[in-house]
């Protein structure tokens, strides 16, 4: 697993993803945020082994945000301040009443997806579990009964 | 096994096959049960794990089980592997086929919601003109439902409503309703909508499966041989008599093919696998109806509202919590004319929270919204009947074989305006009740999952009195071959809004008891 570093995305794509992690899932209410948990690195791994459709959604989405930042602020997305990032991201947010009916617009769809994925990757990370254990707080994503491969062929 | 001729060969070990084995062995018949998959060992095959220790942090292995929306990284290994067991559909007509091949089939994992069909379904054609009537009525099946409910220990509240037939329930006391459930109930009453409680199989030890409620008694008779990892490929027929006389099956590991003989063959492989087997055997289709009329239920429509008094951490103290269940309340009479036929049920839960996807917000702003609504929500989840239609069908795809060289299914199903209109009506009607209660709508959708998602697929070998328009007779025997019986959901004519398993079990019990009588008479 590529917890430690970037493998799939290009350097600018990964920088954009990290910036999204910082904005979408900041450390709130004493919880760890996406960047503290290596959630962007985990998504670099996950998307790298995902079907082509998901890879394209991410790559085009990250490139699209970066291009927009250059057009609007003459900077890379990763170098925007929070107000500038908000100006790009907020118009791309959509409430999704039902998670199998995603926005048709690819940028809106990407922004929805990366937000949800960063949240899940953060919540389910070893770092989040360690942080909640050491603070003695309830929380962390928990666990369950895992089915091993059953008598595989 | 290879040389012995059994009285009955049963293909499949789920609810329907387990019931067949239970009934037939107790009547002294020698039975062989072949099941495609292995037997799970609950102690060995399951381990407690923390989500952060899973390779994909709970996301699941990308690209695996794309049709099984119920799959997650914890349970992924319980489902049929879609690479070993593929099926096809037009990309524009998605179909979710959700399968389990372990011994016990889907009875290991079902959610245990347990309902009877009513004569609104058995005699649906008389009410709404949609499709055919069943060749049986509730009165025919009621005694069998009662016995099944006793075995599965079904709980429920008796209501005396014709659209929601009461059963042989074990006693249960319900805690007093929370204020939100009372408010909801009062509004429904004013609109003549009946509000009840969920009906559910308690089983034993939290399991309501063939492997604990049905198969052990069959094994205890000494009359059941059970072979796991035996994939039935084809039903064989005696050329002289035209009767089924056994099956070819393949050992899952060695891929060696074997044959076994029996006087009667019972298919209980689950609706679509039984249909696939009949099609691959070229049997039971003189009507041309085999594989048609595939239908299930629409799932996914939902409305979420927030109770203002419960917002900002003020939920609780009898205000929130509990549940309610609305059986079908649309189209109960011919006079109720709408832009759709048939009906839907609604499951109401109080005390939930809003979800991040409900809001166009992130960071602090999103967290503030989540905190504001936490614990204050009431959710209505809606399940509705899909209409059985001839065009919705499966066929054999000879070009794509499974890992054992067996031709696979091509599934061709599309929803109609009836489903769309029903979904819209259901979301609107629940939204209206929530608004009347003074609650704030947080989220509403009238969209639903692709066909198959409900895991209630039925209808592809429907029963009927007319051999020209149906595959099975009212005793679940093939019209063409009387010693070939299909006891799973393939025999359904219409599924109703009800989860099908109680009906599958009652039909299997009824079919097998009739079979015993016929065998005694020498008629089969
Ligand atoms: C998560 C989940 C929740 C559900 N919730 C509910 C609910 O609340 N209420 C309800 O009524 N229903 C529910 N269902 C549906 C219910 O489980 C099914 O209706 C029921 O179990 C079907 O039983 P069956 O015997 O027809 O088929 P299955 O359980 O599918 O059994 C078929 C068996 O046949 C075997 N088989 C298949 N092909 C072959 C072959 N070629 N050779 C040999 N063996 C073969 C398989 O190994 C399998 O064991 C749920 C299902 C799931 C998965």
XYZ file of C-alpha atoms and ligand atoms in Angstrom:
730
model
C 0.000 0.000 0.000
C 1.323 3.417 -0.890
C 0.544 5.058 2.461
C 3.870 6.848 2.353
C 3.821 8.684 -0.929
C 2.394 9.545 -4.284
C 2.445 7.010 -7.117
C -0.560 7.434 -9.342
C -1.277 11.142 -9.650
C 1.109 13.675 -11.167
C 2.804 16.158 -8.837
C 0.295 18.979 -9.570
C -2.676 16.588 -9.329
C -1.498 15.315 -5.976
C -0.866 18.824 -4.669
C -4.438 19.716 -5.643
C -5.757 16.614 -3.873
C -3.827 17.499 -0.717
C -5.197 21.011 -0.796
C -8.720 19.596 -1.160
C -8.045 17.402 1.876
C -7.056 20.434 3.926
C -10.156 22.377 2.873
C -12.805 19.654 2.899
C -11.741 17.737 6.006
C -9.850 20.107 8.325
C -9.140 19.017 11.899
C -12.455 19.858 13.590
C -13.697 19.425 17.143
C -10.435 17.807 18.187
C -10.547 15.224 15.381
C -7.675 14.707 12.991
C -8.057 16.104 9.486
C -7.451 14.522 6.096
C -3.894 15.782 5.787
C -2.890 14.505 9.263
C -4.117 11.041 8.335
C -2.462 10.652 4.933
C -5.918 10.412 3.370
C -4.631 11.967 0.101
C -1.848 9.375 -0.075
C -4.375 6.606 0.532
C -6.622 7.938 -2.255
C -3.614 8.076 -4.566
C -3.266 4.338 -3.943
C -6.997 3.554 -4.116
C -7.658 5.464 -7.334
C -4.494 3.939 -8.821
C -6.065 0.478 -8.521
C -9.595 1.556 -9.471
C -11.476 1.092 -12.757
C -10.576 3.522 -15.565
C -13.806 5.493 -15.196
C -12.982 6.456 -11.606
C -9.380 7.279 -12.569
C -10.580 9.594 -15.324
C -13.077 11.310 -13.010
C -10.279 12.079 -10.557
C -7.578 13.048 -13.031
C -9.846 15.336 -15.044
C -11.337 16.751 -11.870
C -7.974 17.599 -10.315
C -6.669 19.013 -13.599
C -9.888 21.000 -14.001
C -9.559 22.639 -10.570
C -5.936 23.493 -11.227
C -6.765 25.028 -14.606
C -9.582 27.036 -13.060
C -7.228 28.351 -10.353
C -4.762 29.475 -13.006
C -7.487 31.187 -15.011
C -9.119 32.881 -12.056
C -6.140 33.630 -9.779
C -3.082 32.945 -11.879
C -1.866 30.389 -9.339
C -1.861 26.639 -8.848
C -4.889 25.384 -6.901
C -2.552 24.212 -4.149
C -1.306 27.775 -3.651
C -4.722 29.415 -3.264
C -5.756 30.884 0.034
C -8.957 29.508 1.545
C -11.124 32.339 0.271
C -9.904 31.818 -3.295
C -10.417 28.054 -3.044
C -13.958 28.639 -1.743
C -14.666 30.840 -4.748
C -13.874 27.934 -7.042
C -15.338 25.084 -4.995
C -18.611 26.497 -3.688
C -20.290 26.813 -7.097
C -19.373 23.168 -7.714
C -21.104 21.822 -4.592
C -24.412 20.018 -4.984
C -26.573 18.356 -2.356
C -27.023 14.691 -3.296
C -30.318 13.434 -1.875
C -29.509 9.973 -3.050
C -26.010 8.610 -3.442
C -26.720 6.639 -6.605
C -27.955 9.709 -8.464
C -24.830 11.806 -8.782
C -24.511 15.175 -10.521
C -24.223 14.820 -14.310
C -21.674 17.640 -14.649
C -18.247 15.940 -14.373
C -16.677 18.689 -12.244
C -19.614 18.725 -9.814
C -19.552 14.968 -9.733
C -15.837 14.926 -9.019
C -16.114 17.497 -6.251
C -18.912 15.495 -4.618
C -16.945 12.257 -4.910
C -13.588 13.515 -3.701
C -15.241 15.201 -0.723
C -16.978 11.971 0.335
C -13.867 9.877 -0.335
C -11.618 12.196 1.675
C -14.066 12.040 4.587
C -14.198 8.232 4.517
C -10.445 7.798 4.033
C -9.848 10.120 6.988
C -12.410 8.559 9.300
C -11.229 5.016 8.523
C -7.518 5.730 8.802
C -5.056 4.235 11.285
C -4.132 7.774 12.356
C -7.755 8.654 13.219
C -8.113 5.412 15.194
C -4.867 6.097 17.069
C -5.904 9.686 17.794
C -9.294 8.712 19.184
C -7.735 5.881 21.239
C -5.116 8.157 22.766
C -7.637 10.889 23.558
C -9.867 8.292 25.251
C -12.796 9.565 23.177
C -15.394 7.368 21.662
C -15.381 7.458 17.917
C -13.124 6.240 15.189
C -14.877 4.309 12.472
C -15.011 1.050 14.409
C -14.945 -2.388 12.937
C -16.962 -5.478 12.336
C -16.992 -9.133 11.473
C -14.818 -9.666 8.450
C -15.487 -12.655 6.184
C -12.269 -14.316 5.109
C -12.162 -15.852 1.641
C -14.289 -18.992 2.068
C -12.872 -22.126 0.506
C -11.658 -20.374 -2.651
C -11.452 -22.334 -5.892
C -23.985 -41.516 -4.588
C -23.084 -41.960 -8.236
C -24.906 -45.281 -8.591
C -27.756 -44.761 -6.119
C -31.084 -43.546 -7.446
C -32.604 -41.057 -5.013
C -36.311 -40.428 -4.654
C -35.733 -36.695 -4.967
C -32.794 -34.550 -6.003
C -32.875 -30.980 -4.687
C -30.744 -28.323 -6.373
C -29.956 -25.553 -3.874
C -29.872 -25.234 -0.091
C -31.462 -21.840 0.622
C -34.906 -21.211 2.069
C -36.699 -23.020 -0.733
C -34.375 -26.042 -0.971
C -34.127 -26.327 2.802
C -37.922 -26.431 3.064
C -38.114 -29.108 0.366
C -35.556 -31.285 2.174
C -37.337 -30.790 5.485
C -40.766 -31.824 4.184
C -39.705 -34.679 1.908
C -37.264 -36.452 4.232
C -39.832 -36.389 7.031
C -42.170 -38.215 4.655
C -39.544 -40.921 4.297
C -38.231 -40.012 0.852
C -34.510 -40.345 0.167
C -33.162 -36.956 -0.898
C -29.912 -35.660 -2.290
C -29.208 -31.938 -1.996
C -26.576 -30.485 -4.325
C -25.299 -27.029 -3.520
C -23.001 -25.015 -5.750
C -20.879 -23.496 -3.008
C -19.056 -24.499 0.152
C -20.271 -24.681 3.717
C -19.151 -21.690 5.767
C -17.587 -22.255 9.141
C -18.719 -19.232 11.134
C -15.903 -19.552 13.682
C -13.132 -20.023 11.149
C -14.360 -17.856 8.298
C -15.072 -14.681 10.265
C -12.649 -12.500 12.185
C -13.230 -9.268 14.080
C -11.348 -6.512 12.331
C -11.034 -2.767 12.684
C -11.860 -0.870 9.506
C -8.468 0.867 9.461
C -6.802 -2.542 9.224
C -8.618 -3.511 6.031
C -6.525 -3.144 2.862
C -8.943 -0.637 1.338
C -9.993 1.193 4.555
C -13.569 -0.002 4.127
C -13.908 1.191 0.508
C -13.765 -2.405 -0.741
C -11.635 -3.761 -3.540
C -12.204 -1.440 -6.506
C -13.955 -3.032 -9.460
C -15.065 -6.179 -7.597
C -18.785 -6.838 -7.059
C -19.879 -3.829 -9.075
C -23.463 -5.067 -9.143
C -23.725 -5.799 -5.442
C -24.386 -2.443 -3.824
C -24.928 -4.315 -0.543
C -21.286 -5.463 -0.581
C -18.719 -3.782 1.619
C -15.164 -4.656 2.509
C -16.267 -6.693 5.527
C -18.749 -8.934 3.739
C -17.237 -9.031 0.219
C -16.290 -12.699 0.411
C -19.825 -13.885 1.159
C -21.207 -12.918 -2.246
C -20.837 -14.746 -5.559
C -17.666 -13.616 -7.328
C -18.778 -11.782 -10.484
C -15.608 -12.760 -12.332
C -16.181 -16.493 -11.783
C -19.923 -16.179 -12.313
C -20.502 -13.403 -14.810
C -23.744 -12.292 -16.425
C -24.391 -9.635 -19.012
C -26.796 -6.764 -19.630
C -26.981 -3.798 -21.930
C -25.041 -0.972 -20.196
C -28.133 1.203 -20.597
C -30.262 -1.405 -18.803
C -28.377 -2.202 -15.604
C -29.446 -5.173 -13.497
C -28.104 -6.010 -10.045
C -28.082 -9.765 -9.515
C -27.157 -10.432 -5.903
C -26.173 -14.036 -5.221
C -24.826 -16.240 -2.445
C -23.593 -19.771 -3.123
C -22.677 -20.804 0.406
C -24.643 -23.651 1.925
C -27.844 -21.951 3.080
C -27.767 -19.455 0.206
C -29.221 -16.053 0.918
C -31.014 -17.363 4.014
C -27.725 -16.744 5.858
C -27.933 -13.010 5.300
C -31.522 -11.944 4.682
C -33.011 -9.047 6.683
C -35.930 -11.256 7.865
C -38.808 -8.921 7.006
C -41.675 -11.370 6.781
C -44.970 -10.749 5.044
C -47.816 -12.659 3.446
C -49.118 -11.705 0.041
C -52.803 -10.735 0.028
C -55.538 -11.340 -2.500
C -54.740 -7.881 -3.854
C -51.674 -9.642 -5.273
C -53.022 -13.158 -5.866
C -56.007 -11.704 -7.729
C -54.240 -8.596 -9.030
C -55.613 -8.825 -12.556
C -59.150 -8.408 -11.216
C -58.178 -5.215 -9.356
C -55.858 -3.456 -11.767
C -55.842 -5.409 -15.012
C -52.048 -5.628 -14.743
C -50.977 -9.107 -15.822
C -52.549 -12.371 -14.724
C -54.067 -13.674 -11.521
C -52.215 -16.357 -9.656
C -53.856 -19.787 -9.970
C -54.153 -19.824 -6.168
C -55.568 -17.449 -3.582
C -54.597 -16.472 -0.059
C -56.982 -19.123 1.294
C -54.974 -21.837 -0.507
C -51.686 -20.656 0.933
C -52.783 -19.433 4.384
C -52.373 -22.797 6.200
C -48.843 -23.100 4.831
C -47.964 -19.509 5.756
C -49.096 -20.313 9.315
C -46.777 -23.292 9.574
C -43.863 -21.381 8.045
C -44.433 -18.477 10.465
C -44.296 -20.924 13.376
C -40.974 -22.380 12.183
C -39.459 -18.952 11.537
C -41.016 -17.416 14.688
C -42.490 -14.368 13.018
C -43.393 -11.346 15.127
C -45.926 -8.756 14.058
C -48.930 -6.779 15.172
C -52.287 -8.094 14.002
C -54.372 -5.478 12.220
C -57.230 -7.227 10.418
C -56.560 -5.376 7.154
C -57.162 -7.317 3.922
C -54.132 -5.753 2.180
C -51.888 -6.854 5.073
C -52.994 -10.361 6.068
C -52.264 -11.234 9.682
C -50.254 -14.329 10.460
C -49.450 -16.860 13.100
C -47.332 -14.397 15.053
C -45.477 -14.941 18.293
C -46.572 -12.475 20.967
C -44.635 -9.269 21.184
C -45.152 -6.176 23.288
C -44.250 -2.890 21.714
C -42.825 -0.030 23.781
C -44.945 3.147 23.699
C -44.427 5.169 20.525
C -42.263 8.273 20.648
C -43.995 11.618 20.141
C -42.843 11.817 16.521
C -44.221 8.364 15.698
C -47.511 9.314 17.397
C -47.723 12.542 15.401
C -47.004 10.672 12.194
C -49.610 8.015 13.029
C -52.290 10.606 13.814
C -51.796 12.339 10.460
C -51.904 9.029 8.589
C -55.127 8.058 10.348
C -56.759 11.282 9.174
C -55.750 10.357 5.626
C -57.063 6.791 6.034
C -53.582 5.327 5.851
C -53.031 2.343 8.128
C -49.930 2.452 10.328
C -48.574 -0.800 11.700
C -45.272 -2.325 12.803
C -42.639 -4.304 10.934
C -43.162 -8.073 10.728
C -40.018 -10.056 11.128
C -38.648 -13.593 11.524
C -36.907 -14.048 14.857
C -35.551 -17.480 13.953
C -33.228 -18.918 16.588
C -30.134 -17.217 17.935
C -30.539 -14.359 15.478
C -30.429 -16.680 12.468
C -33.529 -17.543 10.427
C -31.826 -19.725 7.880
C -32.310 -23.061 6.197
C -29.117 -24.216 7.901
C -30.546 -23.896 11.408
C -34.330 -24.116 10.982
C -34.850 -26.621 8.163
C -31.855 -28.723 7.128
C -30.871 -30.108 10.580
C -34.258 -31.861 10.941
C -33.860 -33.312 7.454
C -30.392 -34.628 8.300
C -31.748 -36.126 11.524
C -34.109 -38.357 9.537
C -31.093 -40.091 7.989
C -32.733 -39.542 4.610
C -30.707 -36.569 3.361
C -27.359 -36.689 1.618
C -25.881 -33.247 1.169
C -23.088 -32.447 -1.241
C -21.440 -29.028 -1.176
C -19.424 -27.594 -4.083
C -21.620 -29.415 -6.595
C -22.601 -27.133 -9.468
C -25.535 -28.531 -11.405
C -25.078 -27.935 -15.108
C -27.957 -29.764 -16.753
C -31.083 -31.716 -15.911
C -31.198 -35.050 -17.714
C -34.321 -36.644 -19.176
C -35.197 -40.271 -19.867
C -35.716 -40.358 -23.620
C -38.291 -43.145 -23.363
C -40.584 -41.518 -20.779
C -39.751 -37.838 -21.247
C -39.342 -37.570 -17.476
C -36.471 -35.934 -15.627
C -34.148 -38.616 -14.296
C -31.235 -36.770 -12.711
C -28.630 -34.101 -13.285
C -25.098 -33.596 -14.470
C -23.052 -31.644 -11.981
C -19.487 -30.357 -11.738
C -17.244 -30.460 -8.679
C -16.334 -26.842 -7.951
C -12.690 -27.557 -7.172
C -11.643 -30.376 -9.501
C -14.099 -29.367 -12.284
C -14.826 -33.058 -12.699
C -18.289 -33.777 -14.094
C -20.585 -36.376 -12.555
C -24.146 -37.595 -12.968
C -26.682 -38.501 -10.331
C -30.047 -40.249 -10.742
C -33.356 -39.429 -9.087
C -37.068 -40.088 -9.574
C -37.913 -36.408 -9.121
C -35.853 -33.248 -9.626
C -36.615 -30.157 -7.533
C -35.068 -26.838 -8.498
C -34.397 -24.471 -5.602
C -31.369 -22.658 -6.964
C -32.905 -19.180 -6.640
C -35.129 -17.663 -9.342
C -32.529 -16.851 -11.959
C -30.226 -19.846 -11.406
C -33.166 -22.274 -11.654
C -34.277 -20.523 -14.823
C -30.758 -20.654 -16.237
C -30.604 -24.379 -15.500
C -33.923 -25.046 -17.233
C -32.778 -23.009 -20.237
C -29.390 -24.695 -20.404
C -31.214 -28.055 -20.259
C -33.689 -27.013 -22.965
C -36.640 -28.032 -20.784
C -40.016 -26.840 -19.516
C -40.566 -24.175 -22.138
C -43.342 -25.389 -24.424
C -45.195 -22.186 -23.462
C -42.341 -19.891 -24.566
C -42.785 -18.066 -21.240
C -39.661 -19.344 -19.487
C -37.286 -16.489 -18.609
C -39.936 -13.815 -19.145
C -41.844 -11.738 -16.554
C -38.749 -11.062 -14.440
C -39.608 -8.505 -11.795
C -38.822 -7.352 -8.283
C -39.362 -4.201 -6.242
C -38.177 -0.618 -6.428
C -35.886 0.375 -3.555
C -34.200 3.695 -2.883
C -37.015 6.248 -2.800
C -36.771 8.119 0.493
C -37.666 11.285 2.336
C -35.770 12.647 5.363
C -37.275 15.326 7.586
C -35.995 17.008 10.722
C -38.207 17.649 13.754
C -37.568 21.283 14.802
C -38.024 20.680 18.568
C -35.339 17.984 18.368
C -32.685 20.077 16.633
C -29.481 21.370 18.237
C -29.076 18.444 20.573
C -32.633 18.434 21.975
C -33.624 15.002 20.640
C -34.685 12.386 23.149
C -36.993 12.144 26.158
C -39.734 10.370 24.307
C -39.650 12.813 21.411
C -37.563 10.804 18.960
C -37.005 7.090 18.382
C -38.956 4.021 17.299
C -40.441 2.987 14.005
C -43.647 2.471 12.090
C -44.625 0.518 8.998
C -47.159 1.467 6.359
C -48.344 -1.463 4.270
C -49.709 -0.666 0.827
C -52.318 2.099 0.954
C -52.649 2.996 -2.734
C -54.980 1.322 -5.256
C -56.722 -0.805 -2.641
C -59.928 -0.692 -4.646
C -60.822 -0.426 -8.313
C -62.200 3.054 -7.609
C -58.764 4.366 -6.571
C -57.604 5.578 -10.001
C -54.045 6.923 -10.261
C -51.357 7.239 -12.899
C -49.915 3.919 -11.745
C -51.249 0.516 -10.741
C -50.242 -1.537 -7.683
C -48.662 -0.107 -4.546
C -45.804 0.450 -2.167
C -45.010 0.182 1.525
C -43.130 2.643 3.725
C -40.720 1.980 6.562
C -40.517 4.897 9.015
C -37.607 5.352 11.402
C -37.286 8.159 13.944
C -34.107 9.431 15.594
C -31.621 9.425 12.727
C -29.302 12.168 11.573
C -28.719 14.095 8.373
C -25.838 12.902 6.202
C -22.967 14.926 4.685
C -24.291 14.275 1.160
C -27.503 16.110 2.017
C -25.702 19.467 2.030
C -23.716 21.643 -0.359
C -21.161 22.463 2.321
C -17.794 21.381 3.702
C -15.486 21.950 6.632
C -16.851 24.022 9.560
C -20.048 24.885 7.739
C -20.882 21.225 7.075
C -20.026 20.198 10.620
C -22.354 22.881 11.983
C -25.212 21.535 9.849
C -24.562 17.943 10.898
C -24.531 19.000 14.563
C -27.737 21.019 14.117
C -29.687 18.058 12.706
C -28.066 15.245 14.738
C -30.658 12.823 16.107
C -33.571 14.982 14.925
C -34.504 13.184 11.722
C -37.379 10.969 10.655
C -36.776 8.878 7.541
C -39.334 7.267 5.258
C -37.912 4.489 3.047
C -40.199 3.264 0.319
C -40.410 -0.132 -1.405
C -42.793 -0.557 -4.312
C -43.985 -3.294 -6.630
C -42.588 -3.478 -10.147
C -45.069 -4.655 -12.739
C -44.318 -8.061 -14.254
C -43.935 -7.558 -18.009
C -43.260 -10.096 -20.783
C -40.469 -7.941 -22.271
C -38.408 -8.112 -19.089
C -36.548 -11.333 -19.614
C -33.401 -13.425 -19.421
C -31.799 -15.540 -22.112
C -28.731 -17.770 -22.395
C -25.509 -16.124 -23.529
C -23.558 -18.961 -25.138
C -20.559 -16.693 -25.757
C -19.822 -16.053 -22.125
C -19.189 -19.059 -19.909
C -18.701 -19.191 -16.156
C -15.549 -20.617 -14.578
C -16.992 -24.131 -15.044
C -17.783 -23.725 -18.717
C -21.527 -23.240 -18.209
C -23.300 -20.681 -20.451
C -24.370 -17.596 -18.514
C -27.434 -15.358 -18.433
C -28.099 -12.197 -20.371
C -30.568 -10.054 -18.435
C -32.773 -7.580 -20.243
C -34.981 -5.528 -17.928
C -36.220 -1.970 -18.104
C -38.533 0.050 -15.889
C -41.711 1.616 -17.201
C -43.695 4.755 -16.439
C -45.600 2.765 -13.841
C -42.488 2.464 -11.679
C -41.550 6.135 -12.224
C -45.048 7.388 -11.416
C -45.311 5.156 -8.366
C -41.955 6.381 -7.075
C -42.990 10.000 -7.511
C -46.321 9.459 -5.763
C -44.639 7.695 -2.873
C -42.030 10.408 -2.275
C -44.695 13.137 -2.580
C -47.109 11.413 -0.220
C -44.522 10.946 2.538
C -43.193 14.466 2.072
C -46.714 15.796 2.480
C -47.232 13.896 5.747
C -43.890 15.107 7.095
C -44.733 18.692 6.148
C -48.184 18.419 7.747
C -46.369 17.401 10.941
C -44.460 20.680 10.735
C -41.136 18.998 10.059
C -38.378 20.425 7.889
C -37.603 18.425 4.755
C -33.853 17.716 4.692
C -33.785 15.471 1.670
C -36.161 13.857 -0.774
C -35.599 11.592 -3.744
C -37.923 9.692 -6.045
C -34.990 7.924 -7.726
C -34.477 4.217 -7.217
C -31.886 1.501 -7.715
C -31.636 -0.629 -10.837
C -33.838 -3.721 -11.080
C -32.584 -6.661 -9.030
C -31.222 -4.508 -6.220
C -34.072 -5.532 -3.877
C -32.757 -9.159 -4.025
C -36.388 -10.175 -4.541
C -36.188 -11.290 -8.170
C -39.110 -13.521 -9.133
C -41.383 -14.551 -11.987
C -39.286 -16.236 -14.693
C -41.127 -19.584 -14.555
C -44.513 -18.357 -13.496
C -47.347 -20.633 -12.406
C -50.773 -20.758 -13.973
C -53.606 -23.034 -14.996
C -52.997 -22.549 -18.703
C -49.915 -24.427 -20.004
C -49.790 -22.037 -22.969
C -49.223 -18.957 -20.792
C -47.348 -20.367 -17.823
C -44.376 -22.630 -17.102
C -45.528 -24.315 -13.883
C -48.890 -25.529 -12.652
C -50.356 -24.370 -9.352
C -48.373 -27.058 -7.527
C -45.076 -25.679 -8.907
C -44.658 -28.676 -11.248
C -43.543 -28.091 -14.810
C -46.586 -28.343 -17.116
C -44.327 -30.251 -19.518
C -42.574 -32.610 -17.084
C -44.534 -33.464 -13.971
C -41.559 -34.836 -12.009
C -39.722 -31.525 -12.403
C -40.712 -29.073 -9.663
C -39.476 -25.487 -9.142
C -39.851 -24.254 -5.567
C -38.077 -20.881 -5.494
C -39.371 -17.449 -6.508
C -39.470 -18.267 -10.220
C -43.080 -19.406 -9.849
C -44.382 -15.979 -8.777
C -46.982 -14.309 -10.986
C -46.802 -10.919 -9.236
C -44.476 -10.030 -6.381
C -46.466 -7.372 -4.559
C -44.676 -4.829 -2.393
C -43.969 -7.614 0.099
C -40.575 -9.201 0.618
C -41.024 -12.647 -0.945
C -39.428 -15.196 1.361
C -42.455 -16.188 3.454
C -44.309 -16.831 0.202
C -41.388 -18.801 -1.291
C -41.282 -20.964 1.851
C -45.049 -21.521 1.941
C -45.128 -22.411 -1.766
C -42.198 -24.815 -1.362
C -43.903 -26.527 1.568
C -47.182 -26.795 -0.336
C -45.531 -28.058 -3.523
C -43.570 -30.740 -1.657
C -46.552 -32.038 0.305
C -48.504 -32.291 -2.925
C -45.570 -34.058 -4.563
C -45.555 -36.691 -1.823
C -49.252 -37.368 -2.445
C -48.677 -37.620 -6.178
C -45.724 -39.969 -5.692
C -47.826 -42.160 -3.393
C -50.506 -42.330 -6.089
C -47.879 -43.123 -8.690
C -48.911 -40.014 -10.604
C -45.360 -38.659 -10.745
C -29.015 -8.993 2.330
C -30.337 -9.625 2.008
C -31.476 -9.177 2.653
C -32.713 -9.770 2.374
N -33.803 -9.399 3.099
C -34.968 -10.030 2.939
C -36.074 -9.752 3.787
O -35.988 -8.945 4.709
N -37.236 -10.415 3.565
C -37.368 -11.320 2.561
O -38.455 -11.868 2.400
N -36.331 -11.611 1.745
C -35.134 -11.001 1.921
N -34.068 -11.324 1.119
C -34.281 -12.275 0.024
C -34.219 -13.709 0.514
O -32.961 -13.966 1.043
C -34.520 -14.644 -0.655
O -35.825 -14.384 -1.123
C -34.499 -16.096 -0.282
O -33.455 -16.411 0.593
C -34.407 -16.934 -1.553
O -34.277 -18.284 -1.236
P -34.016 -19.357 -2.375
O -33.940 -20.673 -1.715
O -35.040 -19.187 -3.432
O -32.647 -18.944 -3.070
P -31.146 -18.786 -2.532
O -31.112 -18.411 -1.118
O -30.451 -17.928 -3.505
O -30.541 -20.259 -2.612
C -30.182 -20.828 -3.813
C -29.122 -21.869 -3.560
O -28.941 -22.575 -4.776
C -27.592 -22.832 -4.974
N -27.342 -22.930 -6.408
C -27.466 -21.962 -7.343
N -27.155 -22.437 -8.561
C -26.850 -23.733 -8.393
C -26.431 -24.772 -9.278
N -26.305 -24.559 -10.590
N -26.143 -25.983 -8.742
C -26.262 -26.216 -7.415
N -26.664 -25.275 -6.548
C -26.966 -24.059 -7.027
C -26.834 -21.707 -4.316
O -25.602 -22.198 -3.852
C -27.771 -21.295 -3.180
O -27.356 -21.834 -1.948
C -32.813 -10.776 1.384
C -31.654 -11.218 0.733
C -30.418 -10.671 1.066
C -29.188 -11.211 0.405
